[in-house]
XYZ file of C-alpha atoms in Angstrom:
703
model
C 3.453 68.927 193.581
C 3.242 65.978 191.295
C 5.537 64.341 188.807
C 4.466 63.109 185.406
C 6.278 60.517 183.274
C 5.777 59.902 179.657
C 3.975 56.773 180.526
C 1.827 58.650 182.983
C 1.111 61.283 180.426
C 0.057 58.737 177.957
C -2.004 56.728 180.394
C -3.453 59.757 182.201
C -2.211 58.741 185.661
C 0.089 60.629 188.010
C 2.015 59.876 191.101
C 1.078 62.486 193.529
C 3.154 62.963 196.596
C 1.150 61.656 199.521
C -1.890 60.817 197.363
C -1.155 57.824 195.131
C -3.783 56.411 192.843
C -5.360 59.682 191.565
C -5.253 60.532 187.943
C -3.966 63.949 186.987
C -7.393 64.867 185.602
C -9.048 64.202 188.938
C -6.356 66.182 190.679
C -6.886 69.224 188.468
C -10.634 69.178 189.093
C -10.181 69.158 192.859
C -7.636 71.974 192.628
C -10.056 74.187 190.760
C -12.794 73.524 193.286
C -10.468 74.510 196.123
C -9.472 77.743 194.402
C -13.096 78.795 193.873
C -13.967 78.029 197.478
C -11.016 80.069 198.727
C -11.948 83.029 196.574
C -15.539 82.871 197.806
C -14.365 82.715 201.411
C -12.110 85.737 200.941
C -14.934 87.628 199.222
C -17.241 87.383 202.188
C -14.643 88.552 204.642
C -14.120 92.291 205.252
C -10.410 92.961 204.670
C -8.446 93.448 207.866
C -11.310 92.368 210.162
C -11.932 88.757 209.387
C -15.700 89.472 209.632
C -18.088 88.269 207.012
C -19.761 90.955 204.943
C -23.286 90.848 203.481
C -23.588 89.773 199.943
C -25.245 92.486 197.863
C -28.306 91.514 195.958
C -29.610 93.248 192.861
C -31.980 96.152 193.531
C -34.728 94.460 191.565
C -34.531 91.498 193.986
C -34.392 93.711 197.128
C -37.548 95.806 196.273
C -40.674 93.788 196.682
C -44.199 94.797 195.727
C -46.450 95.269 198.774
C -48.474 92.196 199.445
C -51.790 93.887 198.677
C -54.281 92.521 197.851
C -52.856 89.825 200.111
C -51.804 86.573 198.519
C -53.006 83.400 200.151
C -56.181 85.077 201.390
C -59.633 84.780 199.969
C -62.773 86.889 200.041
C -62.775 90.088 202.045
C -59.631 89.050 203.943
C -57.587 89.743 200.808
C -58.438 93.448 201.182
C -57.580 93.791 204.868
C -53.998 95.148 204.998
C -51.505 93.571 207.312
C -50.245 95.423 210.351
C -46.844 95.725 208.687
C -48.395 97.474 205.678
C -50.442 99.829 207.877
C -47.500 100.674 210.095
C -45.251 101.245 207.106
C -47.783 103.513 205.436
C -48.222 105.580 208.590
C -44.498 105.921 209.048
C -44.022 106.872 205.410
C -46.786 109.517 205.577
C -45.448 110.937 208.829
C -41.926 111.146 207.472
C -43.113 112.812 204.259
C -45.263 115.316 206.161
C -42.456 116.150 208.544
C -40.092 116.684 205.632
C -42.539 118.969 203.790
C -43.313 121.015 206.915
C -39.636 121.272 207.768
C -38.715 122.523 204.312
C -41.622 124.989 204.326
C -40.671 126.241 207.787
C -37.073 126.792 206.729
C -38.101 128.656 203.592
C -40.680 130.898 205.317
C -39.398 134.292 206.441
C -41.197 136.836 208.592
C -42.043 139.826 206.340
C -40.340 143.094 207.090
C -43.334 145.297 206.220
C -46.663 145.372 208.023
C -50.023 145.447 206.275
C -51.521 148.694 205.004
C -53.340 149.613 208.217
C -50.068 151.052 209.530
C -50.336 153.812 206.885
C -54.022 154.639 206.670
C -55.613 156.599 203.829
C -58.817 158.498 203.225
C -61.592 157.184 201.045
C -62.638 159.581 198.264
C -66.135 159.781 196.784
C -66.804 161.231 193.327
C -69.860 162.648 191.599
C -71.154 161.025 188.440
C -69.119 163.497 186.358
C -65.892 162.414 188.081
C -65.375 165.482 190.270
C -64.599 164.890 193.987
C -67.620 164.884 196.273
C -66.219 164.134 199.739
C -63.341 162.581 201.647
C -63.824 160.405 204.683
C -61.310 158.994 207.112
C -62.556 156.226 209.334
C -59.450 154.706 210.821
C -58.399 155.685 214.315
C -55.497 153.948 215.991
C -53.197 154.743 218.907
C -50.413 152.616 220.380
C -50.736 151.661 224.041
C -47.973 149.854 225.990
C -49.045 146.585 227.543
C -47.952 147.844 230.937
C -50.703 150.489 230.817
C -53.455 148.066 229.875
C -55.110 146.820 233.093
C -54.615 143.124 233.863
C -58.362 142.475 234.036
C -58.841 143.950 230.560
C -55.894 142.000 229.193
C -57.187 138.752 230.658
C -60.704 139.433 229.426
C -59.272 139.295 225.920
C -57.202 136.206 226.690
C -60.141 134.434 228.319
C -62.306 135.091 225.291
C -59.705 134.390 222.613
C -56.773 132.278 223.864
C -56.585 131.347 227.544
C -53.463 129.213 226.934
C -51.609 132.030 225.196
C -48.675 132.126 227.607
C -48.107 128.362 227.380
C -48.664 127.608 223.697
C -45.983 127.748 221.017
C -47.760 130.076 218.624
C -50.275 127.481 217.480
C -52.691 125.274 219.367
C -52.906 121.659 218.253
C -55.967 121.207 220.419
C -57.630 124.253 218.916
C -56.892 123.188 215.362
C -58.164 119.659 216.062
C -61.301 121.040 217.690
C -61.912 123.366 214.748
C -61.507 120.530 212.251
C -63.810 118.280 214.280
C -66.548 120.931 214.483
C -66.234 121.638 210.801
C -66.576 117.954 209.911
C -69.199 116.986 212.502
C -71.381 120.117 212.609
C -70.665 121.659 209.229
C -69.681 124.841 211.042
C -66.437 126.705 210.492
C -64.355 127.318 213.598
C -61.218 129.386 213.697
C -59.040 127.469 216.127
C -56.479 130.300 215.916
C -54.253 131.464 218.731
C -53.658 135.135 219.414
C -50.266 134.792 217.730
C -51.944 133.447 214.602
C -54.516 136.247 214.641
C -51.769 138.832 214.976
C -49.867 137.283 212.058
C -53.009 137.350 209.939
C -53.764 140.948 210.864
C -50.353 142.455 210.192
C -48.664 140.191 207.649
C -51.266 138.279 205.655
C -54.587 138.797 203.911
C -58.008 137.763 205.206
C -58.461 135.091 202.511
C -59.998 131.864 203.769
C -57.626 129.514 201.955
C -55.529 126.528 203.066
C -52.286 128.074 201.812
C -52.895 131.267 203.789
C -53.750 129.266 206.914
C -50.659 127.071 206.508
C -48.410 130.123 206.107
C -50.103 131.705 209.109
C -49.197 128.745 211.324
C -45.571 128.680 210.177
C -45.166 132.403 210.791
C -46.858 132.085 214.177
C -44.363 129.459 215.305
C -41.415 131.536 214.067
C -42.746 134.730 215.625
C -43.355 132.969 218.921
C -39.661 131.990 218.992
C -38.471 135.482 218.033
C -40.657 137.741 220.226
C -41.713 137.550 223.841
C -45.299 136.719 224.701
C -45.891 140.182 226.154
C -44.630 141.813 222.959
C -46.932 139.697 220.793
C -49.921 140.426 223.036
C -49.167 144.153 223.061
C -48.993 144.327 219.274
C -52.136 142.236 218.933
C -54.113 144.522 221.233
C -52.855 147.579 219.346
C -53.632 146.316 215.846
C -56.893 144.380 216.193
C -60.068 145.814 214.700
C -62.893 146.586 217.135
C -65.445 148.170 214.798
C -66.538 151.812 214.509
C -63.368 152.474 212.533
C -61.084 151.732 215.466
C -57.904 149.689 215.669
C -56.504 148.861 219.084
C -57.926 148.802 222.602
C -57.168 152.457 223.302
C -59.275 153.810 220.436
C -61.941 151.177 221.030
C -62.236 152.271 224.640
C -62.702 155.869 223.523
C -65.194 154.943 220.793
C -67.417 152.726 222.948
C -67.051 154.203 226.440
C -65.480 157.625 225.970
C -62.597 156.863 228.322
C -58.974 155.777 228.321
C -58.219 152.063 228.301
C -56.546 152.516 231.698
C -59.967 153.409 233.146
C -61.800 150.309 231.934
C -63.100 147.753 234.406
C -63.352 144.013 233.797
C -66.979 144.254 232.701
C -66.239 146.822 230.015
C -63.157 144.875 228.979
C -65.284 141.745 228.555
C -67.577 143.561 226.126
C -64.676 144.950 224.106
C -63.195 141.443 223.975
C -66.410 140.180 222.381
C -65.938 142.616 219.486
C -62.866 140.674 218.369
C -65.259 137.997 217.086
C -66.815 140.601 214.811
C -68.155 144.056 215.602
C -70.922 143.581 213.048
C -72.272 140.778 215.256
C -71.818 142.275 218.722
C -72.004 146.082 218.436
C -75.580 146.988 219.506
C -75.427 150.157 217.396
C -75.069 148.139 214.182
C -78.192 146.016 214.597
C -80.761 145.779 217.413
C -80.415 141.979 217.361
C -76.745 142.366 218.245
C -77.612 143.422 221.778
C -78.745 139.969 222.849
C -75.655 138.364 221.336
C -73.398 140.932 223.009
C -74.931 140.335 226.449
C -74.570 136.564 226.076
C -70.937 136.837 224.977
C -70.182 139.341 227.760
C -71.536 136.968 230.421
C -69.613 134.033 228.974
C -66.350 136.004 228.976
C -66.714 137.003 232.630
C -67.540 133.414 233.593
C -64.549 132.214 231.615
C -62.295 134.635 233.522
C -63.515 133.058 236.763
C -62.911 129.589 235.341
C -59.270 130.281 234.497
C -58.671 132.000 237.840
C -58.327 135.595 236.591
C -61.488 136.973 238.224
C -62.744 136.131 241.679
C -66.321 134.859 242.062
C -67.019 137.739 244.439
C -65.967 140.344 241.860
C -67.856 138.479 239.147
C -70.995 138.747 241.250
C -70.752 142.549 241.129
C -71.038 142.604 237.327
C -74.709 141.897 236.775
C -75.625 144.793 234.483
C -74.428 144.881 230.891
C -72.124 147.904 230.334
C -74.022 149.645 227.566
C -71.661 151.353 225.090
C -72.426 154.906 224.087
C -73.901 155.666 220.633
C -71.329 155.843 217.860
C -69.966 159.122 216.616
C -68.867 158.853 213.037
C -66.225 161.337 211.926
C -67.310 162.485 208.518
C -66.256 165.426 206.427
C -69.569 165.446 204.583
C -72.551 167.109 206.206
C -75.861 168.185 204.695
C -77.150 165.957 201.900
C -73.696 164.609 201.030
C -73.731 162.509 204.183
C -76.786 160.586 202.952
C -75.110 160.027 199.602
C -71.972 158.680 201.271
C -74.084 156.395 203.444
C -75.820 154.919 200.391
C -72.628 154.631 198.344
C -70.623 153.036 201.128
C -73.291 150.445 201.825
C -73.610 149.548 198.162
C -69.840 149.444 197.542
C -69.350 146.995 200.420
C -72.186 144.769 199.236
C -71.449 144.794 195.516
C -67.673 144.697 195.978
C -67.732 142.039 198.731
C -65.684 144.319 200.992
C -65.775 143.587 204.705
C -66.271 146.373 207.228
C -62.776 145.845 208.592
C -61.157 146.064 205.174
C -63.209 149.086 204.139
C -62.120 150.861 207.297
C -58.512 150.613 206.122
C -59.354 153.302 203.563
C -57.627 153.977 200.282
C -60.747 153.499 198.137
C -61.939 155.685 195.270
C -65.721 155.351 194.936
C -67.338 156.698 191.783
C -71.025 157.243 192.458
C -74.023 157.703 190.167
C -75.187 160.899 191.893
C -75.518 164.001 189.725
C -74.656 167.203 191.539
C -77.042 169.517 189.602
C -79.977 167.229 190.377
C -78.967 167.009 194.034
C -78.856 170.786 194.294
C -82.242 171.204 192.600
C -83.939 168.528 194.700
C -82.616 169.913 197.986
C -83.780 173.411 196.987
C -87.272 172.172 196.030
C -87.734 170.419 199.380
C -86.365 173.431 201.241
C -88.902 175.702 199.510
C -91.713 173.366 200.569
C -90.415 173.163 204.116
C -90.409 176.955 204.317
C -94.210 176.857 203.948
C -94.527 174.969 207.221
C -94.963 176.710 210.558
C -94.370 174.152 213.315
C -94.518 176.810 216.022
C -98.064 177.824 215.083
C -99.523 174.638 213.601
C -99.325 171.261 215.303
C -99.828 169.483 211.964
C -96.580 171.028 210.691
C -94.454 169.341 213.370
C -92.363 166.231 212.717
C -92.846 166.523 208.956
C -90.559 164.274 206.876
C -89.702 164.570 203.201
C -88.308 161.640 201.240
C -87.428 162.004 197.569
C -85.373 160.169 195.005
C -84.622 160.214 191.284
C -83.667 156.962 189.551
C -82.748 156.469 185.900
C -84.529 153.704 183.914
C -81.272 151.718 183.988
C -81.195 151.731 187.813
C -78.732 154.571 188.480
C -79.715 156.608 191.545
C -79.271 160.181 190.374
C -80.382 162.154 193.430
C -81.941 161.717 196.866
C -83.230 163.913 199.625
C -82.493 162.090 202.866
C -83.280 164.660 205.537
C -82.394 168.118 206.814
C -78.722 167.317 207.598
C -76.883 164.029 207.990
C -74.888 165.245 210.982
C -78.098 166.157 212.810
C -80.231 163.253 211.558
C -78.642 160.115 210.134
C -82.069 158.587 209.418
C -82.336 158.575 205.611
C -85.919 159.466 204.711
C -85.461 158.562 201.052
C -84.451 154.984 201.900
C -86.918 154.309 204.712
C -89.804 151.904 204.163
C -91.988 153.300 206.918
C -95.193 154.620 205.297
C -97.711 152.928 202.966
C -97.738 153.571 199.240
C -101.482 154.136 199.122
C -103.104 154.681 195.751
C -99.668 155.252 194.194
C -99.525 151.435 194.124
C -102.473 151.020 191.734
C -100.379 151.159 188.506
C -98.860 147.821 189.520
C -102.340 146.342 190.007
C -103.234 147.599 186.543
C -100.011 146.137 185.125
C -100.684 142.751 186.761
C -104.188 142.618 185.262
C -102.915 143.457 181.787
C -100.028 140.980 182.131
C -101.867 137.969 183.591
C -105.561 138.482 182.946
C -108.379 137.843 185.425
C -110.635 135.046 186.573
C -114.060 135.259 188.160
C -114.227 131.605 189.236
C -112.136 129.736 191.754
C -109.372 128.026 189.699
C -111.328 128.928 186.590
C -110.011 130.011 183.188
C -108.458 133.439 182.772
C -109.743 136.107 180.476
C -107.727 138.882 178.874
C -107.794 142.389 180.294
C -107.275 145.466 178.109
C -107.235 149.178 178.898
C -110.826 149.344 177.613
C -112.069 146.645 180.032
C -114.778 148.201 182.188
C -115.270 147.964 185.934
C -117.718 149.493 188.380
C -116.238 152.824 189.454
C -118.824 153.795 192.045
C -117.895 154.643 195.573
C -118.607 152.316 198.479
C -119.203 149.167 196.389
C -118.487 145.704 197.905
C -115.361 143.820 196.901
C -116.457 140.552 195.317
C -114.934 137.064 195.368
C -116.166 134.000 193.410
C -118.195 133.071 196.523
C -119.620 136.524 197.131
C -118.656 139.701 199.017
C -115.358 139.717 200.929
C -115.700 139.918 204.716
C -112.721 140.797 206.893
C -111.877 139.050 210.157
C -113.907 141.516 212.184
C -117.017 140.574 210.233
C -117.101 143.776 208.209
C -117.820 143.794 204.480
C -114.907 145.301 202.569
C -115.910 148.072 200.160
C -114.072 150.239 197.669
C -113.720 153.937 198.368
C -112.776 156.727 195.994
C -111.149 159.999 196.952
C -113.824 162.528 197.849
C -116.487 159.761 197.829
C -116.853 160.315 194.095
C -118.679 157.754 191.916
C -117.871 157.157 188.233
C -120.285 154.388 187.203
C -119.041 151.878 184.624
C -115.557 153.018 183.643
C -112.674 151.595 181.636
C -109.432 150.774 183.402
C -107.628 153.396 181.331
C -110.147 156.020 182.386
C -110.079 154.831 185.998
C -106.311 155.294 186.139
C -106.556 158.697 184.493
C -109.197 159.885 186.971
C -107.614 158.143 189.995
C -110.681 156.019 190.695
C -109.708 153.479 193.327
C -112.618 151.039 193.514
C -112.009 149.468 190.048
C -108.427 148.579 190.971
C -109.460 147.171 194.331
C -111.690 144.715 192.473
C -109.117 144.175 189.705
C -106.589 143.096 192.337
C -108.975 140.418 193.608
C -109.826 139.224 190.077
C -106.173 139.065 189.036
C -105.037 137.428 192.264
C -103.057 139.163 194.984
C -100.139 136.745 194.503
C -99.794 137.813 190.885
C -100.108 141.478 191.854
C -97.343 140.982 194.389
C -95.075 139.155 191.922
C -95.574 141.934 189.357
C -94.698 144.625 191.900
C -91.657 142.653 193.044
C -90.469 142.128 189.469
C -90.833 145.884 188.960
C -88.479 146.640 191.832
C -90.279 146.606 195.174
C -88.663 144.645 197.978
C -90.479 141.602 199.403
C -89.881 142.879 202.933
C -91.976 145.964 202.197
C -95.139 144.111 201.161
C -98.235 144.267 203.324
C -100.577 141.393 204.203
C -102.443 139.698 201.293
C -105.880 141.230 201.882
C -107.934 143.407 199.504
C -106.167 146.506 200.870
C -102.979 145.130 199.270
C -104.221 146.538 195.954
C -104.639 149.910 197.639
C -101.029 150.071 198.768
C -100.722 148.658 202.280
C -97.077 147.970 201.343
C -94.354 150.369 202.507
C -91.729 150.945 199.786
C -89.069 153.616 200.139
C -88.916 156.629 197.833
C -85.901 155.064 196.100
C -87.753 151.822 195.430
C -90.920 153.598 194.325
C -89.003 155.728 191.841
C -87.172 152.644 190.589
C -90.390 150.635 190.170
C -92.061 153.423 188.164
C -88.855 153.577 186.131
C -89.709 150.068 184.898
C -92.594 151.599 182.946
C -90.237 154.239 181.553
C -87.935 151.404 180.409
C -90.885 149.732 178.659
C -91.160 146.858 181.100
C -87.463 146.187 181.764
C -86.346 146.528 185.372
C -82.883 147.112 186.853
C -82.312 147.208 190.604
C -81.243 150.656 191.836
C -77.539 151.174 192.451
C -75.461 154.128 193.638
C -71.881 153.134 192.692
C -70.665 152.546 189.154
C -66.949 151.913 189.839
C -64.598 151.322 192.787
C -60.812 151.335 192.816
C -58.272 150.983 195.594
C -54.943 152.670 195.073
C -55.698 152.714 191.374
C -56.526 149.010 191.119
C -60.134 148.193 190.136
C -62.394 146.377 192.580
C -64.829 143.974 190.958
C -68.449 145.021 191.466
C -71.512 142.832 191.048
C -73.678 145.460 189.340
C -77.356 144.638 188.731
C -78.498 143.292 185.394
C -81.697 144.318 183.607
C -84.523 141.799 183.386
C -88.000 141.771 181.911
C -90.717 142.584 184.464
C -93.789 143.073 182.234
C -94.434 143.096 178.508
C -93.596 146.297 176.664
C -97.223 146.803 175.611
C -98.269 146.613 179.267
C -95.714 149.249 180.276
C -96.799 151.477 177.375
C -100.436 151.204 178.449
C -99.527 152.292 181.979
C -97.560 155.243 180.619
C -100.465 156.354 178.395
C -102.901 156.242 181.317
C -100.566 158.302 183.533
C -99.636 160.959 180.971
C -101.190 164.327 181.776
C -101.598 166.676 178.789
C -100.945 170.290 179.663
C -99.441 169.493 183.077
C -96.531 171.457 184.435
C -93.276 169.913 183.295
C -94.310 169.346 179.657
C -91.384 171.517 178.671
C -89.397 168.280 178.774
C -88.374 166.624 175.530
C -91.136 164.025 175.963
C -94.460 163.877 177.866
C -94.305 163.089 181.564
C -96.369 160.383 183.243
C -97.259 160.942 186.900
C -99.465 159.585 189.668
C -100.510 161.053 192.994
C -101.019 158.762 195.941
C -102.928 159.051 199.190
C -103.703 156.629 201.993
C -107.055 155.880 203.583
C -105.927 157.139 206.990
C -104.082 160.123 205.445
C -100.674 159.292 206.908
C -98.705 159.612 203.664
C -98.915 161.577 200.442
C -96.998 160.591 197.319
C -96.279 161.992 193.926
C -94.382 159.854 191.423
C -93.607 160.874 187.856
C -91.285 159.744 185.125
C -90.051 160.521 181.650
C -87.653 158.736 179.319
C -84.595 159.901 181.292
C -85.589 159.562 184.936
C -88.259 158.663 187.475
C -88.791 160.741 190.624
C -90.786 159.855 193.723
C -91.648 162.310 196.504
C -93.320 161.341 199.773
C -94.428 163.554 202.661
C -95.344 162.145 206.070
C -95.171 162.934 209.771
C -93.245 160.861 212.281
C -91.852 161.524 215.742
C -88.672 159.456 215.625
C -88.066 160.012 219.335
C -91.212 158.026 220.149
C -91.861 155.480 217.397
C -91.861 154.760 213.670
C -95.654 155.004 213.497
C -96.768 157.653 210.966
C -98.943 160.498 212.207
C -101.996 161.973 210.401
C -101.383 164.755 207.888
C -104.686 166.546 208.395
C -104.122 170.305 208.339
C -100.583 170.062 206.922
C -99.338 173.470 205.763
C -102.687 174.919 206.822
C -104.572 173.101 204.055
C -107.768 171.016 204.208
C -107.816 167.337 205.052
C -107.644 166.135 201.431
C -104.948 168.573 200.405
C -102.144 166.490 198.892
C -100.522 169.160 196.751
C -97.265 169.530 198.691
C -95.515 166.468 197.130
C -96.687 167.543 193.663
C -95.312 171.045 194.226
C -91.909 169.623 195.177
C -91.939 167.346 192.136
C -92.881 170.141 189.730
C -90.362 172.625 191.153
C -87.592 170.058 190.932
C -88.548 168.838 187.454
C -88.671 172.347 186.032
C -85.248 173.142 187.498
C -83.675 170.044 185.928
C -85.184 170.557 182.464
C -84.204 174.168 181.893
């Protein structure tokens, strides 16, 4: 390319062909520049195409930090994201969510086995000693092909639950959005579930209200909707849904509520049954009287909804103006006699303490270990039966509609025995658990306890003075009840006075003596001096329910409250426990298929001081009374009411407290108690029948 001579080499010049005058050093520099340019040009061309390829930059230079807070902005504008940032974030979130849902959908399989309702079991009840007491089987279920379910019944369900069932894809985006909006805006929980989702929850999943369960439910619903036909899903849903009264499926529900086959139901009856899918405990009139109004409202709405979606003509809708009243429930139960009342109490308590829903309990499979003692139950039933044999309702009008309620409760709250009625299968009304008659003078020990616990005051908002068993009060009959301002006048303008049984007067008498002799007037005045609010709080702390309390007037101290025999026995048991109270309970343990169910059992708490409880016990102890064959003395109190509509006898020892009440009530007419004058052929003031039951029972259990 060039030629060098020695001279050129020495002088640094070269004769280049075609380019004279350049030194060899300059020529070399230009050559190197050309070579680098050629290499760069070849590097940016894709081999074989002649197209330029992109130059790769380092990853660190390609990834840029989001411009947030935004540079070049000041104040609040720095914190307003750009539209590029917002759009990118939304796209990133959507892509991530779609990926997660897609993976979860692919990994979710429809279970092969259905839930336990397909293989129902009995529930077994046990006595306190662990021996079986009774077996009950609630669940009733029968398959019914969709083709045999009338269209108007089918569409009543769809109108009430999922009108878009045949067009959705297993889930309803609109329903889910609406449910979320109501939850956020109103604070109310809405289901938003399609029928497919409900079916999945019923037969494959649990009833837990968790996000994971709901998410799985939606995935399974979509998969099931793709696998099964809509008619198949609807058929299985109608055959597996719970309708209350121990029934699963429309066929058994139709028999339980209307005594007919599902094929015989009309649209009106179908609309009521559809309402039960929202919860039989809310819409079955037999469960709660307040349910009737809700059921009628839901029934009307369902029929109107059927018209709205074009599945019921307005003319036919106009014919359904009367609510189709369901027939009373018939509960299949293997336990008659007194055992039925025990099962009723135990079942109610197990559901409440174990947080078991009606629907889940109806699946069966539970083992319920009660607190009931069979020997006590036998003795109590025999004692009441002996007393009932003394009545002659055919000859004496006063011996008709006589009710006996009795209960024995241990000081630690265990219900040991009850007498609920003649036979559970003939009368489900539990007389031992009914708060229908006043306590009368059997309430006075709680007035006495309140005075000893809190003291009294004779001035409005004045200081309190201590009360002891030796504190004296006026025990005469027909004395006015005094307030700091003078005698107490009722709303009718009548002066309220204290009355003793038999119009007997005792003069100045100590509270201990007044309780021993059953003088009422001192405790009527003591209630006013102590304060009726404090008397009420003492009685409530001892075990009486707030709902049973009467109005806060002087008669409150004389027992215008209406506790049940169970609650009265439990409250007296507080004195036996030296002032410590435990709410009564009838179940000590529950298992299901061998696995324990957690129970919220009651805890003991202090109601009154121990010295107060001991003072009550001393004043109620009867030396030489029947029943002293027990290991320790027995304290007891008889109770009567001013209008003679109830007679009580409550007694307790260290091991148990027993309350017996006798009253008259015609349940076919009302819950108003009837007078007891002439009961068992005795005089008006004869209250010995409850005491006879108590003594007979106590002697039988202490032999």
